[in-house]
Short mmCIF file of C-alpha atoms in Angstrom, two decimals:
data_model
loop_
_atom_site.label_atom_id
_atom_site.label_comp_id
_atom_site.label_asym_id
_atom_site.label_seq_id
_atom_site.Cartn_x
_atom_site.Cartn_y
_atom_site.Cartn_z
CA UNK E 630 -6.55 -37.20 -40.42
CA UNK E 631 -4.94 -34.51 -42.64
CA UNK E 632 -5.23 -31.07 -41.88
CA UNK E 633 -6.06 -27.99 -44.63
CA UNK E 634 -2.92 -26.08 -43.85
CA UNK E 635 -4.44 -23.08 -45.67
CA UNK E 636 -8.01 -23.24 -44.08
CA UNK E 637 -8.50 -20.68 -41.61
CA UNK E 638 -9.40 -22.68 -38.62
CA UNK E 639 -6.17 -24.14 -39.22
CA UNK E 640 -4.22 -20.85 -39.16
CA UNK E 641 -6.03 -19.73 -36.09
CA UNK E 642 -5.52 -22.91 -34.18
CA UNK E 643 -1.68 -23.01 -35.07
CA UNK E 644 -1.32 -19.34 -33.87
CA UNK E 645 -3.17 -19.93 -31.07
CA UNK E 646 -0.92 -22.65 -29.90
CA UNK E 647 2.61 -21.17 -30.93
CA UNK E 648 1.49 -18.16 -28.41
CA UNK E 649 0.84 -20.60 -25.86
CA UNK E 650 3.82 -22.01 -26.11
CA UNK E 651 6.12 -18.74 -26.42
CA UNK E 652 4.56 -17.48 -23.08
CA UNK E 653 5.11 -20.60 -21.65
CA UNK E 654 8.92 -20.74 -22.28
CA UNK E 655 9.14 -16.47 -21.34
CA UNK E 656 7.19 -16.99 -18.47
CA UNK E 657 9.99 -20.07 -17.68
CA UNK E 658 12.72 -17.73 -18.18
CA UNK E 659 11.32 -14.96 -16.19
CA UNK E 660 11.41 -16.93 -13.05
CA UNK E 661 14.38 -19.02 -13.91
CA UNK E 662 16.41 -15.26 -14.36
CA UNK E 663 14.51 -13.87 -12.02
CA UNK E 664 17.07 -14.92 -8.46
CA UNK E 665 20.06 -13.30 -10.83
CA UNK E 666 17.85 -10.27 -11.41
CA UNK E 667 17.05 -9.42 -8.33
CA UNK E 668 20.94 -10.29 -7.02
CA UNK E 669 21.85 -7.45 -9.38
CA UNK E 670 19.10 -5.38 -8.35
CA UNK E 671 20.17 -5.60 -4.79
CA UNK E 672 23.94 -5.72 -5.74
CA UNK E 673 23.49 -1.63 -7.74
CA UNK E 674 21.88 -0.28 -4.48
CA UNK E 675 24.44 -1.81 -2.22
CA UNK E 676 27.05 -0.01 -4.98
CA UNK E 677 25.09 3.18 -4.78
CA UNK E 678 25.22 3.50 -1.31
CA UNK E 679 29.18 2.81 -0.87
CA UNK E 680 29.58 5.37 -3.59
CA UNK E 681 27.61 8.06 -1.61
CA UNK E 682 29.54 7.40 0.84
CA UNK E 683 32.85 8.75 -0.61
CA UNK E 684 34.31 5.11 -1.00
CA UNK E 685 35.89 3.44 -4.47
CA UNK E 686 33.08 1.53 -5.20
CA UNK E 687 35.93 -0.51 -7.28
CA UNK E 688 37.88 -1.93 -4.23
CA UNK E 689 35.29 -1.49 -1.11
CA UNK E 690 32.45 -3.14 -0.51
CA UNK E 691 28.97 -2.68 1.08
CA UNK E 692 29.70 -5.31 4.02
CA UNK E 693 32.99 -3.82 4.93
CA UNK E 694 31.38 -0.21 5.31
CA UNK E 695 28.02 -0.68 6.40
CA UNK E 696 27.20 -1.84 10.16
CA UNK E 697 23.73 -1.59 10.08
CA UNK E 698 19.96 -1.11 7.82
CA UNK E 699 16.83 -0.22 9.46
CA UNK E 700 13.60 0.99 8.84
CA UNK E 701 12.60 4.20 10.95
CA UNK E 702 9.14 5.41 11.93
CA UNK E 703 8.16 8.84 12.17
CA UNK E 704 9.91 9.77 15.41
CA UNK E 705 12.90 8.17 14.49
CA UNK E 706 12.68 5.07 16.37
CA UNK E 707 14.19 1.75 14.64
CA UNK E 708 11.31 -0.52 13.86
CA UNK E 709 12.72 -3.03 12.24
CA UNK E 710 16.46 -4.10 11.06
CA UNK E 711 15.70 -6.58 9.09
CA UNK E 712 18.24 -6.37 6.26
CA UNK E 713 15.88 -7.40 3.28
CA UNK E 714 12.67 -5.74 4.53
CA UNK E 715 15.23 -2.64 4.39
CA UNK E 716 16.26 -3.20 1.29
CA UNK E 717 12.19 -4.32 0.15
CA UNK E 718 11.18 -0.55 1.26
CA UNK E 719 14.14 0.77 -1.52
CA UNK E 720 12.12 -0.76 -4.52
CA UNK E 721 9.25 1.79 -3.54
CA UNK E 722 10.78 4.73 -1.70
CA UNK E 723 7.84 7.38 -1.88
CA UNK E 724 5.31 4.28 -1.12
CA UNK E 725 7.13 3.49 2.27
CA UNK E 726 7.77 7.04 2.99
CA UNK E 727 3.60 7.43 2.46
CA UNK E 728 3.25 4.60 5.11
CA UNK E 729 5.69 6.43 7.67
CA UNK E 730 8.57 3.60 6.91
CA UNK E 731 11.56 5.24 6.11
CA UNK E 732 15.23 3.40 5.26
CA UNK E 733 18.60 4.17 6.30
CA UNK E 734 22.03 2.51 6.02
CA UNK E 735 24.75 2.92 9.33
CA UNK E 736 28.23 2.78 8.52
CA UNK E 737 30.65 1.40 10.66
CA UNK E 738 32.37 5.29 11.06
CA UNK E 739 28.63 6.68 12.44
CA UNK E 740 27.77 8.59 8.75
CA UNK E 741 24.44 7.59 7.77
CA UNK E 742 22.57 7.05 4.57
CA UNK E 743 19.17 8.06 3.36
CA UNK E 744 17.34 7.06 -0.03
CA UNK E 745 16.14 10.10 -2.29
CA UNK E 746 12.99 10.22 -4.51
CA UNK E 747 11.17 13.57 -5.98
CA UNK E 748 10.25 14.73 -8.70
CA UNK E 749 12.02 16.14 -12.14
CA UNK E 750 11.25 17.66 -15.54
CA UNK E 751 10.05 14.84 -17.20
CA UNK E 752 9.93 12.09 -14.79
CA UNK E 753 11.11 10.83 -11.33
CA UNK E 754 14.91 11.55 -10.10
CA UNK E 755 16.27 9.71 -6.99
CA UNK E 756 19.76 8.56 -5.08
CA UNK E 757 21.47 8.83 -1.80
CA UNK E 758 22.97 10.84 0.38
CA UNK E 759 25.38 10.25 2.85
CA UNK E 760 25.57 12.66 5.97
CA UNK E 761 28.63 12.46 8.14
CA UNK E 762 28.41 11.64 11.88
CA UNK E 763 27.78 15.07 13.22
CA UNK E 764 24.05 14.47 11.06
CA UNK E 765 25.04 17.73 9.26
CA UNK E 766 27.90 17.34 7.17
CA UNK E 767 27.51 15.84 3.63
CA UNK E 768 29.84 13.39 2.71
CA UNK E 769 28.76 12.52 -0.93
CA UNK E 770 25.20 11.78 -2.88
CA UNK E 771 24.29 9.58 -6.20
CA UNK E 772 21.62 11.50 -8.48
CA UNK E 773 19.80 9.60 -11.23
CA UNK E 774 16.91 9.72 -13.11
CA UNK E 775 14.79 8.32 -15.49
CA UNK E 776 13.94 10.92 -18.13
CA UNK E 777 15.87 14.07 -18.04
CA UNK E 778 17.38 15.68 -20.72
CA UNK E 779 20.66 14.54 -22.10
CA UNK E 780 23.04 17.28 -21.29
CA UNK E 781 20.79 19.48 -19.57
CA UNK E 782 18.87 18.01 -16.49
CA UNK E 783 20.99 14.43 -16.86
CA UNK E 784 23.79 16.26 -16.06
CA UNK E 785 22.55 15.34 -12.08
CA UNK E 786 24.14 11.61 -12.71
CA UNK E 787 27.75 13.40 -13.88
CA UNK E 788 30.63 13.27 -11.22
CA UNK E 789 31.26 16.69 -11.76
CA UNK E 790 27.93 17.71 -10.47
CA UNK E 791 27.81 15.13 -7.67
CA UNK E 792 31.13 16.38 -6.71
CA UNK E 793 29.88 19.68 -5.65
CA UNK E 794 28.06 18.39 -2.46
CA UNK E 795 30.65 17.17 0.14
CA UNK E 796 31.10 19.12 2.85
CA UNK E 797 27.97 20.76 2.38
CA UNK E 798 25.72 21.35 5.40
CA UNK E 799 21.96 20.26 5.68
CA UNK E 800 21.33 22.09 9.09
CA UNK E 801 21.54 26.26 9.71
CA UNK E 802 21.90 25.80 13.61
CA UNK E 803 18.95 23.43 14.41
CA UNK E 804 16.60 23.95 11.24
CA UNK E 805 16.81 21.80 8.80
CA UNK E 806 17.65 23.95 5.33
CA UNK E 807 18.44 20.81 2.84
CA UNK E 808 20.77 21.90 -0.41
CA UNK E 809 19.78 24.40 -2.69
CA UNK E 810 21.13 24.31 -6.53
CA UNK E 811 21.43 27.72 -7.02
CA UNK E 812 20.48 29.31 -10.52
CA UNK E 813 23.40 31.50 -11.54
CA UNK E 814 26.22 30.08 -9.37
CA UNK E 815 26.35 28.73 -5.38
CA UNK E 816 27.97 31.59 -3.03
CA UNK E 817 30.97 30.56 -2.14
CA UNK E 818 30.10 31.13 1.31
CA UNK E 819 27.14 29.60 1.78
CA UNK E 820 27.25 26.09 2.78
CA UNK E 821 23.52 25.34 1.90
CA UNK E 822 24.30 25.96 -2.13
CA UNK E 823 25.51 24.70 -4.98
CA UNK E 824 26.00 25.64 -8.32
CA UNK E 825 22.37 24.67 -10.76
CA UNK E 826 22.39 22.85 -13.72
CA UNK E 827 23.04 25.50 -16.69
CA UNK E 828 19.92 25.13 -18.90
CA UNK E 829 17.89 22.32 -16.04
CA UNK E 830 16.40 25.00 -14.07
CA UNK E 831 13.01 22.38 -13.42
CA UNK E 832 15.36 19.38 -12.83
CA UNK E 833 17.81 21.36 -10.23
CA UNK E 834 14.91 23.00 -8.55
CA UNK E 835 13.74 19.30 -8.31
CA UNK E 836 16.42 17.91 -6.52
CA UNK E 837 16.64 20.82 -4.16
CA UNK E 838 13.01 19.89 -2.52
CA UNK E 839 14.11 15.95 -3.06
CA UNK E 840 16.71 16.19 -0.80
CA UNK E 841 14.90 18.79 1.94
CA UNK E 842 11.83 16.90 1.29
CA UNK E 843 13.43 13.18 1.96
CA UNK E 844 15.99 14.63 4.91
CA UNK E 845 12.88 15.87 7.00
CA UNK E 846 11.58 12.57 7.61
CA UNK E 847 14.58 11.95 9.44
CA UNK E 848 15.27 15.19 11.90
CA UNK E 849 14.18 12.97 14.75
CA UNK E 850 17.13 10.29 14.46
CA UNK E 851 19.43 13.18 13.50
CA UNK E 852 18.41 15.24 16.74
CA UNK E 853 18.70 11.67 19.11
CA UNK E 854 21.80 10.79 17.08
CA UNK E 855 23.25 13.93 17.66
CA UNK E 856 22.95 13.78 21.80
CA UNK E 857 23.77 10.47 21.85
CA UNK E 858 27.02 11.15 20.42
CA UNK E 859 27.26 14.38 22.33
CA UNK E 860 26.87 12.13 25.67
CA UNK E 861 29.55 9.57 24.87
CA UNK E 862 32.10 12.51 23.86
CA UNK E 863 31.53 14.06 27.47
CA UNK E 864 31.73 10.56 28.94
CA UNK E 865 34.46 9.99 27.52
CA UNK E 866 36.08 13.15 28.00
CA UNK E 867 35.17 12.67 31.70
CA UNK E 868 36.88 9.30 32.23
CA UNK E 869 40.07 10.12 30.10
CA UNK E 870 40.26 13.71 33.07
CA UNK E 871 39.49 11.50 36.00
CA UNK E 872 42.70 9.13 34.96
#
């Protein structure tokens, strides 16, 4: 039987199944790429957090800093360390911080990690921060973002910017007082500033109540952290007088 190439039906019925097919073969290379997707996925967080921190993300890698992932409830208790679920709850930060799930990363020198998400100018901003052992002490962050403007409020993802926050502190004795970017210039002096972005007032005022906003969900490990390690210094301290 010979078709009317130039009726209508014929059009619609050839459309029809050249569509069909197309999605076919995209949905067929969506889950064929879709193991080497998610491997990259995984393998930019595991980058971000050996950058934050302080480490050459060129010649170290996430298994030779990183002893430990686990998921935290809201008193700070470990609830599960099951690497991927860890890694699952990064995909949707504010959605497991909403259920009272919250990620963190132990490296093997006792500094800890903790995922960032809040708010910008024009869309969300996120990262990680890396406090040193004392639970106090910043040791380096990753900023990024998916809107902010080029120059102004992007200038959060620049390694000047980012360079600013080490050695920062997060605690004024035991309250928790985050970072501030401070419009006009950091004082020197304080160790709870640093300097704004020049023209991203909204984006640096963002990432000020990120960071206090994500740390606070975590005061209880700090705090039990913080007299653990307190204990085994005076243990230790104790056996190295009684020798």
């Amino acid at each position: 039987m010979k078709f009317n190439t130039n009726s209508n039906v014929y059009i619609i019925i050839y459309s029809v199944v050249m569509v069909v097919i197309v999605a076919v073969l995209l949905s067929l290379a969506a889950l064929g790429l879709k193991p080497r997707q998610d491997e990259n996925i995984l393998n930019e967080k595991k980058t971000q957090i050996v950058k934050a921190l302080g480490y050459d993300v060129a010649t170290t890698s996430y298994d030779e800093v990183v002893a430990e992932a686990a998921l935290l409830d809201a008193q700070g208790a470990v609830v599960n360390n099951d690497v991927a679920k860890v890694f699952e709850a990064l995909q949707d930060v504010k959605g497991s911080r909403e259920a009272g799930s919250f990620p963190i990363f132990k490296a093997k020198d006792g500094s800890v990690v903790v995922p960032l998400y809040g708010a910008g100018l024009w869309g969300p901003i996120w990262g990680y921060v890396a406090l040193a052992p004392d639970m106090n002490t910043v040791k380096g962050i990753v900023l990024d973002h998916s809107g902010e403007t080029p120059g102004l409020g992007a200038e959060i993802t620049t390694a000047k910017h980012q360079a600013m926050y080490p050695g920062k502190t997060v605690f004024e004795g035991e309250e928790l007082v985050g970072i501030t970017l401070k419009k006009g210039g950091a004082d020197e002096n304080n160790p709870h500033e640093v300097d704004a972005i020049t023209g991203g007032t909204k984006t640096s005022d963002g990432v000020s109540a990120m960071i206090k906003d994500c740390l606070v969900s975590y005061v209880p490990y700090f705090v039990a952290a913080k007299v653990t390690a307190e204990q085994e210094s005076n243990e230790l301290n104790t056996e190295n007088n009684g020798k």
